Coordinates of N, CA and C in Angstrom, one line a residue:
M1 N 44.6 17.2 0.8 CA 43.7 15.9 1.3 C 42.4 16.6 1.8
S2 N 41.3 15.6 1.3 CA 39.9 16.0 1.3 C 39.4 15.1 2.5
Y3 N 38.7 15.9 3.4 CA 38.3 14.8 4.5 C 36.5 14.9 4.4
N4 N 36.1 13.7 4.8 CA 34.5 13.5 4.7 C 34.1 13.3 6.2
G5 N 32.8 13.7 6.5 CA 32.2 13.5 7.9 C 31.0 13.0 7.7
I6 N 30.7 12.2 8.8 CA 29.2 11.6 9.1 C 28.8 11.9 10.4
V7 N 27.3 12.1 10.5 CA 26.9 12.2 11.7 C 26.2 11.0 12.3
F8 N 26.8 10.8 13.6 CA 26.2 9.4 14.1 C 25.8 9.5 15.5
G9 N 24.9 9.4 16.1 CA 24.5 9.5 17.3 C 24.6 10.8 17.9
G10 N 24.3 11.9 17.0 CA 24.5 13.3 17.2 C 25.9 13.9 17.2
I11 N 26.7 13.1 16.7 CA 28.2 13.7 16.9 C 28.7 13.4 15.2
L12 N 29.7 14.6 14.9 CA 30.1 14.6 13.8 C 31.4 14.1 13.6
I13 N 31.4 12.9 13.0 CA 32.9 12.2 12.9 C 33.6 12.5 12.0
M14 N 34.6 12.9 11.7 CA 35.5 13.6 10.6 C 36.5 12.4 10.2
I15 N 36.4 11.7 9.0 CA 37.3 10.8 8.6 C 38.0 11.1 7.3
V16 N 39.2 10.5 6.9 CA 39.7 10.8 6.0 C 39.5 10.1 4.6
N17 N 39.0 8.9 5.0 CA 38.6 7.8 3.9 C 37.6 6.9 4.7
P18 N 36.3 7.2 4.1 CA 35.0 6.5 4.7 C 35.1 5.1 4.6
S19 N 35.6 4.4 3.6 CA 36.0 3.0 3.4 C 36.8 2.4 4.4
D20 N 37.8 3.2 5.1 CA 38.8 2.7 6.2 C 38.1 2.9 7.7
Y21 N 36.9 3.5 7.6 CA 36.3 4.0 8.8 C 35.1 2.8 9.3
K22 N 35.5 1.8 10.4 CA 34.4 0.8 10.5 C 33.9 1.2 11.9
I23 N 32.6 1.2 12.1 CA 31.9 1.1 13.5 C 31.6 -0.3 14.0
S24 N 31.7 -0.4 15.2 CA 31.6 -1.7 16.0 C 30.1 -1.9 16.0
H25 N 29.6 -3.2 16.1 CA 28.0 -3.2 16.5 C 27.8 -2.7 17.8
E26 N 28.5 -2.6 18.7 CA 28.4 -1.7 20.2 C 28.2 -0.4 19.7
D27 N 29.0 0.0 19.1 CA 28.8 1.8 19.0 C 27.8 2.1 18.3
Y28 N 27.4 1.2 17.2 CA 26.2 1.4 16.3 C 25.2 1.4 17.1
L29 N 24.9 0.3 17.7 CA 23.5 0.2 18.7 C 23.5 1.0 19.9
E30 N 24.5 1.6 20.4 CA 24.6 2.7 21.2 C 24.3 4.2 20.6
G31 N 24.9 4.4 19.4 CA 24.4 5.6 18.8 C 23.1 5.5 18.3
E32 N 22.2 4.3 17.7 CA 21.1 4.5 17.4 C 20.0 4.8 18.4
K33 N 20.4 4.6 19.9 CA 19.4 5.0 20.9 C 19.5 6.6 21.0
I34 N 20.4 7.1 20.5 CA 20.2 8.5 20.8 C 20.3 9.5 19.5
S35 N 20.5 9.0 18.5 CA 20.5 9.3 17.2 C 19.0 9.9 16.6
P36 N 18.9 11.3 16.1 CA 17.6 11.7 15.9 C 17.0 11.0 14.6
I37 N 18.1 10.4 13.8 CA 17.6 9.8 12.5 C 18.1 8.3 12.6
R38 N 17.4 7.4 11.7 CA 17.7 6.0 11.9 C 18.9 5.7 11.0
H39 N 19.5 4.8 11.3 CA 20.8 4.3 10.3 C 20.6 2.7 10.0
E40 N 20.7 2.6 9.0 CA 21.0 0.9 8.7 C 22.6 0.6 8.7
Y41 N 23.0 -0.6 9.0 CA 24.3 -1.1 9.3 C 24.7 -2.1 8.4
I42 N 25.8 -1.9 7.6 CA 26.1 -3.0 6.7 C 27.8 -3.2 6.9
R43 N 28.1 -4.3 7.3 CA 29.5 -4.5 7.7 C 30.5 -3.4 7.9
G44 N 30.0 -2.6 9.1 CA 30.7 -1.9 9.6 C 30.4 -0.4 9.1
E45 N 29.7 -0.2 8.3 CA 29.5 1.1 7.7 C 27.8 1.4 8.0
V46 N 27.7 2.7 8.4 CA 26.3 3.2 8.5 C 25.8 3.9 7.3
Y47 N 24.5 4.0 7.3 CA 24.0 4.8 6.3 C 22.5 5.5 6.7
A48 N 22.4 6.7 6.4 CA 21.4 7.4 7.0 C 20.0 6.9 6.1
M49 N 19.1 6.7 6.6 CA 17.8 6.4 6.0 C 16.9 7.7 5.6
V50 N 16.6 7.7 4.5 CA 15.8 8.8 3.9 C 14.2 8.8 4.6
G51 N 13.7 9.8 4.5 CA 12.2 10.1 5.0 C 11.2 9.2 4.0
G52 N 9.9 8.9 4.6 CA 9.1 8.3 3.7 C 7.9 9.3 3.5
S53 N 7.0 8.9 2.5 CA 6.0 9.8 2.0 C 4.8 9.4 2.7
D54 N 3.8 10.1 2.3 CA 2.4 10.0 2.9 C 1.9 8.6 2.5
A55 N 2.2 8.3 1.2 CA 1.9 6.9 0.8 C 2.4 6.0 1.6
H56 N 3.8 6.0 1.6 CA 4.5 5.0 2.5 C 4.2 4.7 3.6
D57 N 3.7 5.9 4.7 CA 3.3 5.8 5.9 C 2.3 5.0 5.9
T58 N 1.1 5.3 5.1 CA -0.3 4.9 5.0 C -0.3 3.4 4.8
I59 N 0.3 3.0 3.9 CA 0.5 1.6 3.7 C 1.0 0.9 4.6
S60 N 2.1 1.1 5.4 CA 2.7 0.5 6.4 C 1.8 0.5 7.4
G61 N 1.0 1.6 7.9 CA 0.2 1.6 9.0 C -1.0 0.6 8.6
N62 N -1.7 0.5 7.3 CA -2.6 -0.4 6.8 C -2.2 -1.7 7.2
L63 N -1.1 -2.4 7.1 CA -0.5 -3.5 7.0 C -0.4 -3.9 8.5
I64 N 0.1 -3.0 9.4 CA 0.4 -3.1 10.8 C -1.1 -3.3 11.3
A65 N -2.0 -2.9 11.1 CA -3.3 -2.9 11.6 C -3.9 -4.3 11.3
L66 N -3.9 -4.5 9.7 CA -4.2 -5.8 9.3 C -3.5 -7.0 10.1
F67 N -2.3 -6.9 10.1 CA -1.5 -7.9 10.8 C -2.0 -8.1 12.4
K68 N -1.7 -7.2 12.9 CA -2.4 -7.3 14.6 C -3.5 -7.8 14.8
N69 N -4.5 -7.2 14.1 CA -5.8 -8.0 14.1 C -5.9 -9.4 14.1
H70 N -5.3 -9.8 12.8 CA -5.4 -11.3 12.9 C -4.6 -12.1 13.5
L71 N -3.2 -11.5 14.1 CA -2.4 -12.4 14.9 C -2.7 -12.2 16.3
R72 N -3.6 -11.3 16.7 CA -3.7 -11.2 18.0 C -3.9 -12.5 18.8
G73 N -3.3 -12.8 19.9 CA -3.5 -14.1 20.6 C -2.7 -15.3 20.1
Q74 N -1.9 -15.1 19.1 CA -1.3 -16.1 18.5 C 0.0 -16.3 18.6
G75 N 0.8 -15.4 19.6 CA 2.0 -15.6 20.3 C 3.1 -14.7 19.1
C76 N 2.6 -14.3 18.0 CA 3.3 -13.4 17.0 C 3.6 -12.2 17.4
R77 N 4.5 -11.5 16.9 CA 4.5 -9.9 17.2 C 4.9 -9.1 15.9
V78 N 4.2 -8.0 15.7 CA 4.1 -7.3 14.5 C 4.9 -5.8 14.8
Y79 N 6.0 -5.4 13.9 CA 6.9 -4.7 14.3 C 6.7 -3.4 13.0
T80 N 6.9 -2.2 13.3 CA 7.1 -1.1 12.5 C 8.3 -0.9 12.2
G81 N 8.4 0.1 11.2 CA 10.0 0.5 10.8 C 10.8 1.1 11.7
N82 N 10.5 0.9 13.1 CA 11.4 1.6 14.2 C 12.1 0.5 14.9
M83 N 11.8 -0.7 14.4 CA 12.7 -2.1 15.0 C 13.7 -2.6 14.0
K84 N 14.7 -2.8 14.5 CA 15.8 -3.5 13.5 C 15.7 -4.8 13.5
I85 N 16.1 -5.5 12.6 CA 16.7 -6.9 12.2 C 18.1 -6.9 12.0
Y86 N 18.6 -7.9 12.9 CA 20.0 -8.3 12.6 C 20.2 -9.7 11.8
I87 N 20.9 -9.5 10.9 CA 21.3 -10.7 9.9 C 22.7 -11.0 10.2
K88 N 23.0 -12.0 11.1 CA 24.4 -12.2 11.5 C 25.4 -12.6 10.4
T89 N 24.8 -13.3 9.4 CA 25.5 -13.9 8.1 C 25.9 -12.8 7.3
A90 N 25.1 -11.8 7.3 CA 25.2 -10.6 6.4 C 25.9 -9.4 7.0
D91 N 26.2 -9.6 8.5 CA 26.8 -8.7 9.2 C 26.3 -7.4 8.9
S92 N 24.7 -7.4 9.1 CA 24.0 -6.0 8.8 C 22.7 -5.9 9.8
Y93 N 22.4 -4.7 9.9 CA 21.3 -4.4 10.7 C 20.0 -3.4 9.7
Y94 N 19.1 -3.8 9.5 CA 18.1 -3.1 8.7 C 16.9 -2.9 9.5
Y95 N 16.3 -1.7 8.8 CA 14.7 -1.3 9.5 C 13.7 -1.7 8.5
P96 N 13.3 -2.9 8.4 CA 12.1 -3.3 7.4 C 10.9 -2.3 7.8
D97 N 10.2 -2.1 6.9 CA 8.8 -1.4 6.8 C 7.8 -1.7 7.9
V98 N 8.0 -3.1 7.8 CA 6.8 -4.0 8.8 C 7.4 -5.3 8.6
M99 N 7.5 -6.1 9.7 CA 8.1 -7.3 9.8 C 6.9 -8.3 10.9
V100 N 7.0 -9.7 10.8 CA 6.3 -10.3 11.9 C 7.3 -11.5 12.2
T101 N 7.6 -11.7 13.4 CA 8.1 -13.0 14.1 C 7.2 -13.6 14.8
C102 N 7.3 -14.9 14.7 CA 6.5 -15.8 15.8 C 7.2 -16.7 16.4
D103 N 8.6 -16.5 16.3 CA 9.7 -17.1 17.2 C 9.7 -16.9 18.5
S104 N 9.8 -17.9 19.3 CA 9.9 -17.5 20.8 C 11.4 -17.0 21.1
R105 N 12.3 -16.9 20.3 CA 13.6 -16.4 20.6 C 13.5 -15.0 20.5
D106 N 12.6 -14.5 19.8 CA 12.4 -12.8 19.7 C 11.5 -12.3 20.8
R107 N 10.9 -13.0 21.6 CA 10.1 -12.6 22.8 C 10.6 -11.6 23.5
T108 N 12.1 -11.8 24.0 CA 12.8 -10.9 24.7 C 13.5 -10.0 23.9
A109 N 13.1 -9.8 22.8 CA 14.1 -8.5 22.1 C 13.8 -7.3 22.7
I110 N 15.1 -6.8 22.5 CA 15.1 -5.0 23.1 C 15.4 -4.2 21.7
Q111 N 16.7 -4.4 21.2 CA 16.8 -3.4 20.0 C 16.6 -4.1 18.6
F112 N 16.7 -5.3 18.6 CA 16.6 -6.1 17.3 C 15.9 -7.3 17.5
I113 N 15.6 -7.8 16.2 CA 15.0 -9.3 16.5 C 16.0 -10.1 15.2
Q114 N 15.8 -11.2 15.2 CA 16.7 -12.0 14.3 C 16.0 -13.1 13.5
Y115 N 14.9 -13.5 13.8 CA 13.9 -14.9 13.2 C 12.4 -14.5 13.1
P116 N 12.3 -13.3 11.9 CA 11.1 -13.1 11.4 C 10.4 -14.1 10.2
C117 N 9.4 -14.5 10.3 CA 8.7 -15.1 9.3 C 8.2 -14.3 8.0
L118 N 8.0 -13.1 8.0 CA 7.5 -12.3 7.1 C 8.3 -10.8 7.2
I119 N 8.8 -10.2 6.1 CA 9.2 -9.0 5.9 C 8.9 -8.6 5.1
V120 N 8.2 -7.0 5.1 CA 7.5 -6.2 4.1 C 8.4 -4.7 4.0
E121 N 8.6 -4.5 2.8 CA 9.1 -3.2 2.5 C 8.3 -2.6 1.3
V122 N 7.7 -1.3 1.6 CA 7.2 -0.3 0.8 C 8.2 0.2 0.0
L123 N 8.1 0.3 -1.3 CA 9.1 0.6 -2.2 C 9.0 2.2 -2.8
S124 N 9.9 2.9 -2.9 CA 10.0 4.1 -3.6 C 11.1 4.3 -4.6
P125 N 10.8 5.2 -5.6 CA 11.8 5.1 -6.7 C 13.1 5.1 -6.4
S126 N 13.5 5.6 -5.1 CA 15.2 5.8 -4.7 C 15.5 4.3 -4.0
T127 N 14.6 3.6 -3.6 CA 15.1 2.4 -3.1 C 14.6 1.1 -3.5
E128 N 13.9 1.0 -4.6 CA 13.2 -0.2 -5.3 C 14.2 -1.0 -5.4
R129 N 15.2 -0.7 -6.4 CA 16.3 -1.2 -6.9 C 17.2 -2.3 -5.8
Y130 N 17.5 -1.5 -4.7 CA 18.2 -1.8 -3.4 C 17.4 -2.8 -2.8
D131 N 16.0 -2.6 -2.6 CA 15.1 -3.4 -1.9 C 15.2 -4.9 -2.6
R132 N 14.9 -4.7 -3.8 CA 15.0 -6.0 -4.8 C 16.3 -6.7 -4.7
G133 N 17.4 -6.0 -4.8 CA 18.6 -6.8 -5.1 C 19.3 -7.0 -3.7
T134 N 20.1 -6.1 -3.3 CA 21.2 -6.6 -2.3 C 20.4 -6.8 -1.0
K135 N 19.5 -5.9 -0.7 CA 18.8 -6.0 0.5 C 17.9 -7.7 0.7
F136 N 17.1 -7.8 -0.4 CA 16.8 -9.2 -0.5 C 17.7 -10.4 -0.4
A137 N 18.9 -10.1 -1.1 CA 19.9 -11.2 -0.9 C 20.4 -11.1 0.6
H138 N 20.6 -10.5 1.3 CA 20.6 -10.3 2.8 C 19.7 -11.2 3.3
Y139 N 18.3 -10.6 2.9 CA 17.1 -11.2 3.8 C 17.0 -12.8 3.6
R140 N 17.5 -13.1 2.4 CA 17.3 -14.7 2.1 C 18.1 -15.6 3.0
R141 N 19.2 -14.9 4.1 CA 20.0 -15.6 4.7 C 19.2 -15.9 6.0
I142 N 18.1 -15.3 6.3 CA 17.4 -15.5 7.4 C 16.9 -16.8 7.4
S143 N 17.2 -17.8 8.2 CA 16.7 -19.0 8.0 C 15.2 -19.3 8.4
T144 N 14.5 -18.1 9.0 CA 13.0 -18.4 9.6 C 12.1 -17.5 8.5
L145 N 12.6 -16.7 7.6 CA 12.2 -16.2 6.6 C 11.3 -16.8 5.6
K146 N 9.8 -16.6 5.2 CA 9.1 -17.5 4.4 C 8.6 -16.7 3.5
E147 N 8.4 -15.3 3.7 CA 7.8 -14.6 2.6 C 8.4 -13.3 2.9
Y148 N 8.6 -12.5 1.4 CA 9.0 -11.2 1.3 C 8.1 -10.3 0.6
L149 N 7.3 -9.3 1.2 CA 6.4 -8.7 0.4 C 7.0 -7.3 -0.2
L150 N 6.9 -6.9 -1.2 CA 7.2 -5.7 -1.9 C 6.1 -4.8 -2.1
I151 N 5.8 -3.9 -1.7 CA 4.7 -3.1 -2.0 C 5.2 -1.7 -2.7
D152 N 4.4 -1.4 -4.0 CA 4.6 -0.3 -4.7 C 3.7 0.9 -4.2
S153 N 4.5 1.8 -3.9 CA 3.8 3.0 -3.2 C 3.1 4.1 -4.2
Q154 N 3.4 3.8 -5.5 CA 2.9 4.5 -6.7 C 1.9 4.1 -7.4
N155 N 1.5 2.7 -7.3 CA 0.6 2.1 -8.3 C 0.3 1.0 -7.6
M156 N -0.8 0.5 -7.5 CA -1.5 -0.7 -6.9 C -0.9 -2.0 -7.4
N157 N 0.3 -2.4 -7.0 CA 1.0 -3.7 -7.4 C 1.6 -4.2 -6.3
V158 N 1.5 -5.6 -6.0 CA 2.4 -6.1 -5.1 C 3.2 -7.2 -5.5
D159 N 4.4 -7.6 -5.0 CA 5.1 -8.8 -5.4 C 5.6 -9.5 -3.9
C160 N 5.0 -10.8 -3.9 CA 5.3 -11.6 -2.9 C 6.2 -12.8 -3.2
F161 N 7.4 -12.7 -2.7 CA 8.4 -13.9 -2.8 C 8.0 -14.8 -1.6
R162 N 8.0 -16.0 -2.1 CA 7.7 -16.8 -1.1 C 8.6 -18.2 -1.4
L163 N 9.0 -18.6 -0.1 CA 10.2 -19.9 -0.1 C 9.3 -21.0 -0.4
N164 N 9.5 -21.9 -1.5 CA 8.9 -23.2 -1.7 C 9.5 -24.2 -1.0
E165 N 8.9 -25.4 -1.2 CA 9.2 -26.7 -0.3 C 10.7 -27.1 -0.8
K166 N 10.9 -26.4 -2.0 CA 12.5 -27.0 -2.4 C 13.5 -26.1 -2.0
G167 N 13.1 -25.3 -1.4 CA 14.1 -24.0 -1.0 C 14.5 -23.0 -2.0
F168 N 13.4 -22.9 -3.0 CA 13.7 -21.5 -3.9 C 12.6 -20.9 -3.5
W169 N 12.8 -19.3 -4.1 CA 12.0 -18.1 -3.8 C 11.2 -18.0 -5.3
E170 N 9.9 -18.1 -5.0 CA 9.0 -17.9 -6.3 C 8.2 -16.5 -6.0
L171 N 8.0 -16.2 -7.2 CA 7.3 -14.8 -7.2 C 6.0 -14.7 -7.3
H172 N 5.3 -14.4 -6.5 CA 3.8 -14.1 -6.6 C 3.0 -12.7 -6.9
P173 N 3.0 -12.4 -8.1 CA 2.5 -11.0 -8.2 C 1.0 -10.7 -8.1
Y174 N 0.6 -9.5 -7.7 CA -0.8 -9.3 -7.5 C -1.2 -7.9 -7.8
S175 N -2.2 -7.9 -8.5 CA -2.6 -6.5 -8.8 C -3.7 -6.0 -8.5
E176 N -4.6 -5.0 -8.8 CA -5.7 -4.2 -8.2 C -6.9 -4.9 -7.5
T177 N -7.0 -6.0 -8.5 CA -8.5 -6.8 -8.1 C -8.3 -8.2 -7.4
D178 N -7.1 -8.4 -7.0 CA -6.6 -9.8 -6.5 C -6.6 -9.8 -5.0
H179 N -6.7 -10.9 -4.6 CA -6.5 -11.2 -2.9 C -5.1 -11.7 -2.8
I180 N -4.6 -10.9 -1.7 CA -3.1 -11.4 -1.3 C -3.2 -12.7 -0.6
E181 N -2.3 -13.6 -0.6 CA -2.3 -14.8 0.1 C -0.9 -14.8 0.9
L182 N -1.0 -14.7 2.2 CA 0.3 -14.8 3.1 C 0.3 -16.1 3.7
T183 N 1.1 -17.1 3.3 CA 1.1 -18.5 3.8 C 1.7 -18.4 5.2
S184 N 2.6 -17.4 5.5 CA 3.6 -17.4 6.5 C 2.8 -17.1 7.9
I185 N 1.8 -16.5 7.7 CA 0.9 -16.1 8.8 C -0.4 -16.2 8.6
N186 N -0.8 -17.4 7.5 CA -2.1 -17.9 7.2 C -3.2 -16.8 7.2
L187 N -2.9 -15.9 6.2 CA -3.9 -14.5 5.9 C -4.0 -14.5 4.6
K188 N -5.5 -14.4 4.2 CA -5.8 -13.9 2.8 C -6.5 -12.6 3.1
F189 N -6.4 -11.4 1.9 CA -7.3 -10.3 2.1 C -7.0 -9.7 0.8
P190 N -7.9 -8.7 0.4 CA -7.9 -8.1 -0.9 C -6.8 -7.0 -0.8
L191 N -6.4 -6.9 -2.0 CA -5.2 -5.8 -2.2 C -5.7 -4.5 -1.9
S192 N -7.0 -4.3 -2.0 CA -7.5 -3.0 -2.0 C -7.3 -2.5 -0.2
L193 N -7.1 -3.4 0.5 CA -7.1 -2.9 2.0 C -5.6 -2.2 2.2
V194 N -4.7 -2.9 1.5 CA -3.1 -2.3 1.4 C -3.2 -0.7 1.1
Y195 N -4.1 -0.4 0.2 CA -4.0 1.0 -0.5 C -5.0 1.7 0.3
E196 N -5.8 1.3 1.3 CA -6.9 2.1 1.8 C -6.6 3.5 2.3
D197 N -7.0 4.7 1.9 CA -6.6 6.0 2.2 C -5.3 6.5 1.5
V198 N -5.0 5.8 0.4 CA -3.6 6.2 -0.1 C -4.0 7.1 -1.3
V199 N -3.4 8.2 -1.4 CA -3.5 9.1 -2.5 C -2.3 9.1 -3.3
F200 N -2.3 8.4 -4.5 CA -1.3 8.4 -5.5 C -0.9 9.8 -6.1
P201 N 0.3 9.8 -6.5 CA 0.8 11.4 -7.0 C 0.0 11.4 -8.4
N202 N 0.1 12.6 -8.8 CA -0.4 12.8 -10.4 C 0.8 12.1 -11.3
P203 N 0.1 11.6 -12.4 CA 1.3 11.2 -13.6 C 2.1 12.3 -13.8

């Protein structure tokens, strides 16, 4: 019989079949407080998050600074990739790279928020398919979400999925010379600001 193990909260847990082992919400949240690495939670299973690149962190930092300056004094909060979002209908916790909430119900949040209007994910080759697929399917269940921004970390390309008045998600692609418009926070800015100080890998 083969055994598998996961490290969670600094403790190695040995299990016979990973699919038979489910972690409760309470244990997950307590484990994240002391774990040296972040984990995302999907229906009782936890997944360790991979580290980011220099471009990934630079892009995230650029957006956080841009959003913070724009939203100062408006009652909104901007979060980095260290804050979780809980999606009750998907039974999941994620760590978006950047997110904005202007909902009063999130003002007392400690470990996670639930009502963002904007979520940003910086793509990497290993996560792009998941961010565009399963993760976006879960994010679409958030009743307050208005826009989902996907940032390419290897080329100057940005995709914005925006919820229209009929309840459908529309794709708005942006390239190098474009200005990005985010209606969820009433902000328009040149795409070049997203990639300020980013050094792309050689082809």
